[in-house]
Short mmCIF file of C-alpha atoms in Angstrom, two decimals:
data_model
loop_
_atom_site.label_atom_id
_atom_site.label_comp_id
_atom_site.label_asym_id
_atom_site.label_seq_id
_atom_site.Cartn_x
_atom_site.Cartn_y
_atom_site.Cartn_z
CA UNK A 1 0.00 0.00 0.00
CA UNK A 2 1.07 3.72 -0.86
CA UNK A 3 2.46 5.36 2.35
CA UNK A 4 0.85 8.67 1.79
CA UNK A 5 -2.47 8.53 -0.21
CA UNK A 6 -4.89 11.52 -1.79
CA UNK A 7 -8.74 11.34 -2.24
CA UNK A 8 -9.83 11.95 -5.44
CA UNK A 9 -7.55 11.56 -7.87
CA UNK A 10 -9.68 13.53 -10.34
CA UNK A 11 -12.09 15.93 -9.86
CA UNK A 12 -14.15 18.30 -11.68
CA UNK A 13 -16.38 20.78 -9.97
CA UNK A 14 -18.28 23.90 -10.72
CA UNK A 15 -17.30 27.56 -10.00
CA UNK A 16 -18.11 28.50 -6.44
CA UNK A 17 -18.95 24.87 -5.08
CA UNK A 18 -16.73 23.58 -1.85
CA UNK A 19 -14.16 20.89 -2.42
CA UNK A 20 -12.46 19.09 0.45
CA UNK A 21 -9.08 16.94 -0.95
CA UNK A 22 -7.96 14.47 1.16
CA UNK A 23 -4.21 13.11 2.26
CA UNK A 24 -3.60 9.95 4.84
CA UNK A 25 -0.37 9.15 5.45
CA UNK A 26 0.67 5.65 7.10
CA UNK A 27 4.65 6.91 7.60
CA UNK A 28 4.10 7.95 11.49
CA UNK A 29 5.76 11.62 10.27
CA UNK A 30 4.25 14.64 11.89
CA UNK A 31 4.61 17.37 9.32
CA UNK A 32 2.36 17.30 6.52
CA UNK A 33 2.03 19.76 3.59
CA UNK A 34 0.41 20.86 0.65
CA UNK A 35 0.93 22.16 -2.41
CA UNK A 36 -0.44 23.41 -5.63
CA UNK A 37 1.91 22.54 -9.48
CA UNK A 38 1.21 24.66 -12.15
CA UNK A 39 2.89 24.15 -15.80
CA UNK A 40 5.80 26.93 -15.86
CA UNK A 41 5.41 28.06 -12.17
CA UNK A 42 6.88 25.07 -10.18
CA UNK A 43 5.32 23.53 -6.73
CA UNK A 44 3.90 26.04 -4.73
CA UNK A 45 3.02 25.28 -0.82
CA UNK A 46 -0.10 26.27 0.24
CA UNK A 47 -0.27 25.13 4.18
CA UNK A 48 1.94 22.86 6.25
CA UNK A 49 1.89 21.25 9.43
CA UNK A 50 4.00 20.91 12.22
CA UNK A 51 1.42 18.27 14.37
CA UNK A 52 -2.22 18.05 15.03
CA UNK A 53 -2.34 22.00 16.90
CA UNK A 54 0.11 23.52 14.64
CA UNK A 55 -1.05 24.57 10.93
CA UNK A 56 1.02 27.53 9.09
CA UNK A 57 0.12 28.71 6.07
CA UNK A 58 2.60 29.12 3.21
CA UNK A 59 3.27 30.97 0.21
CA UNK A 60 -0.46 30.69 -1.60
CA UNK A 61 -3.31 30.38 1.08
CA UNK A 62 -5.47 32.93 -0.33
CA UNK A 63 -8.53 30.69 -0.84
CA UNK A 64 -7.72 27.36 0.93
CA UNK A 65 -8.28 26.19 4.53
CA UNK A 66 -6.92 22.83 5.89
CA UNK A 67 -8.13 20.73 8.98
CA UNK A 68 -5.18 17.98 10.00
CA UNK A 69 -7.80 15.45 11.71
CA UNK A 70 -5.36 13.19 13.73
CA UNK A 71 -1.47 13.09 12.91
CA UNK A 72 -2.30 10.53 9.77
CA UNK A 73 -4.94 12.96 8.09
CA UNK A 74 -4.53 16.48 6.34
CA UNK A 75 -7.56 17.79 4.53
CA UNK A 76 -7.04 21.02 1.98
CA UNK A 77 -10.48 22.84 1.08
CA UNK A 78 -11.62 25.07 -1.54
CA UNK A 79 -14.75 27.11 0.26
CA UNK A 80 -15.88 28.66 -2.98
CA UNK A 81 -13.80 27.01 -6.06
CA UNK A 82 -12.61 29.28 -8.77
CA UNK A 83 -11.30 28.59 -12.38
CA UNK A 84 -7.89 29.77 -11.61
CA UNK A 85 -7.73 27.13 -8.64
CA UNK A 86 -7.30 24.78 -11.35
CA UNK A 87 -3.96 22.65 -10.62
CA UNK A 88 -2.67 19.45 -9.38
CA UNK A 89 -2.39 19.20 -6.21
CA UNK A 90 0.25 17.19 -3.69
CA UNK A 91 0.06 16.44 -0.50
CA UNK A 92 3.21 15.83 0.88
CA UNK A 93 4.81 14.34 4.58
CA UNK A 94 8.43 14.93 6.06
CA UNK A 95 10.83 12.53 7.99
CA UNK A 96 13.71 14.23 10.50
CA UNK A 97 16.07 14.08 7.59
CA UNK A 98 14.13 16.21 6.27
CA UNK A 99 13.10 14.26 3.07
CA UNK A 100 9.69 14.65 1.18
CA UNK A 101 7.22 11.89 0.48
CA UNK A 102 4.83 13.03 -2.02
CA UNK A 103 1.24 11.66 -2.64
CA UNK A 104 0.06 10.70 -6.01
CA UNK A 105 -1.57 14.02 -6.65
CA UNK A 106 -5.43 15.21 -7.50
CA UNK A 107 -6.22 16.78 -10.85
CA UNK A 108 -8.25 19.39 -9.52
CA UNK A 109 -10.52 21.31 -12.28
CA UNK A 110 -12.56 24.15 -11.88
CA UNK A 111 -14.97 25.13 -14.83
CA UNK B 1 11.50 36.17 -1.70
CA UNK B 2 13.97 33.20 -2.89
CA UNK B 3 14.13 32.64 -6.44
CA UNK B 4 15.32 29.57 -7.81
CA UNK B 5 16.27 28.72 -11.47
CA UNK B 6 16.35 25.82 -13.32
CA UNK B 7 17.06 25.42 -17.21
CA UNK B 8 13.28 25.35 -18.30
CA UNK B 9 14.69 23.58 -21.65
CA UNK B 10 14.88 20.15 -21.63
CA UNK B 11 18.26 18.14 -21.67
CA UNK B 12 19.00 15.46 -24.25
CA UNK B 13 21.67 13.37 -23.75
CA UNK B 14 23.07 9.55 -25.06
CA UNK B 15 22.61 6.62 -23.15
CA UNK B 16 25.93 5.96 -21.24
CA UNK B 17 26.81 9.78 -21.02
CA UNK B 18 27.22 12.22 -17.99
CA UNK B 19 23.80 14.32 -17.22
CA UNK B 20 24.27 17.90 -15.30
CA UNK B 21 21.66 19.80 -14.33
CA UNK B 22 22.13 23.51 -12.49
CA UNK B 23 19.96 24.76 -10.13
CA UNK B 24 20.84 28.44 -9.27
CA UNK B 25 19.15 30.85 -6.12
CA UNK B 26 19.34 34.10 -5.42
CA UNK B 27 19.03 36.07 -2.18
CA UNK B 28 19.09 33.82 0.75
CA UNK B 29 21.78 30.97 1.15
CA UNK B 30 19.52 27.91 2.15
CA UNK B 31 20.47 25.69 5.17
CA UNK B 32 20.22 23.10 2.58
CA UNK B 33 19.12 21.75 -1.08
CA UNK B 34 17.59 19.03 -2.15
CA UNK B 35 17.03 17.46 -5.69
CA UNK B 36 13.52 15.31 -6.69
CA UNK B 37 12.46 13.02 -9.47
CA UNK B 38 9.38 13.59 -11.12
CA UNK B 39 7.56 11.36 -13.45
CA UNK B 40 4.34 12.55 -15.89
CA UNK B 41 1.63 12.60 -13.17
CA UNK B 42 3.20 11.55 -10.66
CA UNK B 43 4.71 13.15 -7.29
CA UNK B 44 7.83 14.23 -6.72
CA UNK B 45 10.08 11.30 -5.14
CA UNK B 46 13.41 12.68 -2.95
CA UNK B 47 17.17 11.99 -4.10
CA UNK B 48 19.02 13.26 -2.08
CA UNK B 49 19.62 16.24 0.26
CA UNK B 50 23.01 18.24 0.78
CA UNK B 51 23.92 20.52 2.98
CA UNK B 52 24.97 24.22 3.76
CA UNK B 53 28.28 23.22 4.75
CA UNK B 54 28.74 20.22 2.00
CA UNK B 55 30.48 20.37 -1.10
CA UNK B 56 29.13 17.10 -2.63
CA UNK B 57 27.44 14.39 -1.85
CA UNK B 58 26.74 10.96 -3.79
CA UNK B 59 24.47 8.52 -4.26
CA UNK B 60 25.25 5.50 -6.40
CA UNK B 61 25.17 7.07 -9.80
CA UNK B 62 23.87 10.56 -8.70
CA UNK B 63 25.97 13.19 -7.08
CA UNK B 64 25.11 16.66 -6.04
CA UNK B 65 27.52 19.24 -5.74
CA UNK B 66 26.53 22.90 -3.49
CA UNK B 67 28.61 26.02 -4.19
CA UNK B 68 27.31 28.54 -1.33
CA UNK B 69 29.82 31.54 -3.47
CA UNK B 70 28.23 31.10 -6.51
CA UNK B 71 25.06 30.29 -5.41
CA UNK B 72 24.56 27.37 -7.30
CA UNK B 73 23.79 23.45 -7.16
CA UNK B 74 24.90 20.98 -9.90
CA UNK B 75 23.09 17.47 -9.91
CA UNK B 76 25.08 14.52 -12.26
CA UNK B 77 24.01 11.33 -13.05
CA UNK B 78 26.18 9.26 -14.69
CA UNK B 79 25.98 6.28 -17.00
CA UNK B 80 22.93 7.61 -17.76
CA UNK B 81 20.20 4.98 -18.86
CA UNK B 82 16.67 5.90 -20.41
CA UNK B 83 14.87 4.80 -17.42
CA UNK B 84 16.43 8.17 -16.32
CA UNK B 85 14.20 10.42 -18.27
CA UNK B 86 12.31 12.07 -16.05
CA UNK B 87 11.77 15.77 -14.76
CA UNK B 88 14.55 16.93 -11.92
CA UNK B 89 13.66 19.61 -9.55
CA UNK B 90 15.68 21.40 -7.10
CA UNK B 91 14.36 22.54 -4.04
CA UNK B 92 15.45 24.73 -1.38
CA UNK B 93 15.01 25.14 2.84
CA UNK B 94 16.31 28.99 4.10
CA UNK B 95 15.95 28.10 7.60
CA UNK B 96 16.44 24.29 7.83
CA UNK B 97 13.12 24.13 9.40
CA UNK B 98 11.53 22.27 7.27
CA UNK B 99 8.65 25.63 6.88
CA UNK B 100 10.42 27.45 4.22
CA UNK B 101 11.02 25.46 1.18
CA UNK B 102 10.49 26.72 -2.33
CA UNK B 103 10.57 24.69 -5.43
CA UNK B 104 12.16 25.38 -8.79
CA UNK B 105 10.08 24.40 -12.27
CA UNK B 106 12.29 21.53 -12.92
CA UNK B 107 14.33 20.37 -16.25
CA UNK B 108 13.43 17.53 -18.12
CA UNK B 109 15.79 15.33 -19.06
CA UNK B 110 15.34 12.79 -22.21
CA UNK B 111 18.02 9.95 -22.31
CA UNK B 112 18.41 8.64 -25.82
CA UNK B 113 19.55 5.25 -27.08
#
């Protein structure tokens, strides 16, 4: 099984309707992150996680909230989704070497 | 706010031959650098991670070098073999933290036969 795992893998939703994206993780790691790829603009982090009480936001949170349910779980949501939200999305945990593990991503679009 | 630049063209090279691909920053000098694999569709998966105060570092065929004066980071891979085409992105943590990373756009790199 995947260690770190992302519900749905495709999506396609309306303008204005609320997406949740999910992330579970199985490594035991306590920092959890997400970000947003874009052709020609690189990975961008939106929010990241320290442990359950400690959520940051990063670069691009203009338009996302998170929730990090237990230490395993890391939900990113769009409250009102808008065309140029559309992306592919990673959700991503971090070991004390600091080393990435990436999910499989979520083809997020907004029409 | 860091900048980081990889070649945006893509790198062709012959099976068997050397692959180098720079990763320059400005502003900040990162606590460290790390380099990623990334496959069409996929998610990013780590190589390997050098530090501030390392010159080079190796990993079977892969070896990252980090010149703080030059701001710069060179990633090799030698011997190189198709199953090496892939896109490479550097990435970058100021504060070593783990809460200040930025990512560069990645060069692709297309090993030929």
């Amino acid at each position: 099984d995947a260690d770190v795992t992302q519900t749905p893998r495709n999506r396609i939703t309306k303008t204005g309707k609320r997406i949740m994206l999910e992330c579970s993780q199985t490594k035991g790691h306590d920092r959890m992150y997400w970000y947003r790829q874009d052709p020609g603009l690189g990975l961008r982090l939106i929010y990241y996680s320290f442990d359950v009480k400690d959520i940051n936001k990063g670069e691009i949170s203009d338009g996302y909230s998170v929730s990090r349910q237990a230490q395993a779980k890391f939900s990113l949501s769009l409250e009102s989704a808008i065309p140029n939200q559309t992306a592919l999305y990673f959700c991503a945990t971090m070991d004390d070497a600091y080393e990435q593990y990436f999910g499989p991503g979520t083809r997020l679009t907004v029409t | 706010s860091q900048k980081i630049e990889q070649n945006s063209e893509a790198l062709n090279i012959q099976e068997g031959k050397t692959a180098t691909l720079t990763c320059n920053y400005t502003n900040y000098s990162p606590a460290y650098l790390q380099w990623y694999r990334q496959d069409p569709g996929r998610g990013p998966v780590f190589l390997l991670l050098i530090r501030e105060n390392e010159k080079e570092k190796r990993k079977e065929r892969l070896k990252v070098t980090f010149d703080t004066t030059l701001k710069q980071s060179l990633f090799h891979i030698t011997a190189s073999q198709p199953a090496d085409s892939a896109t490479y992105l550097c990435a970058l943590d100021r504060t070593g933290g783990g809460n200040k990373l930025t990512f560069g756009t990645g060069t692709q790199l297309k090993v030929e036969l």
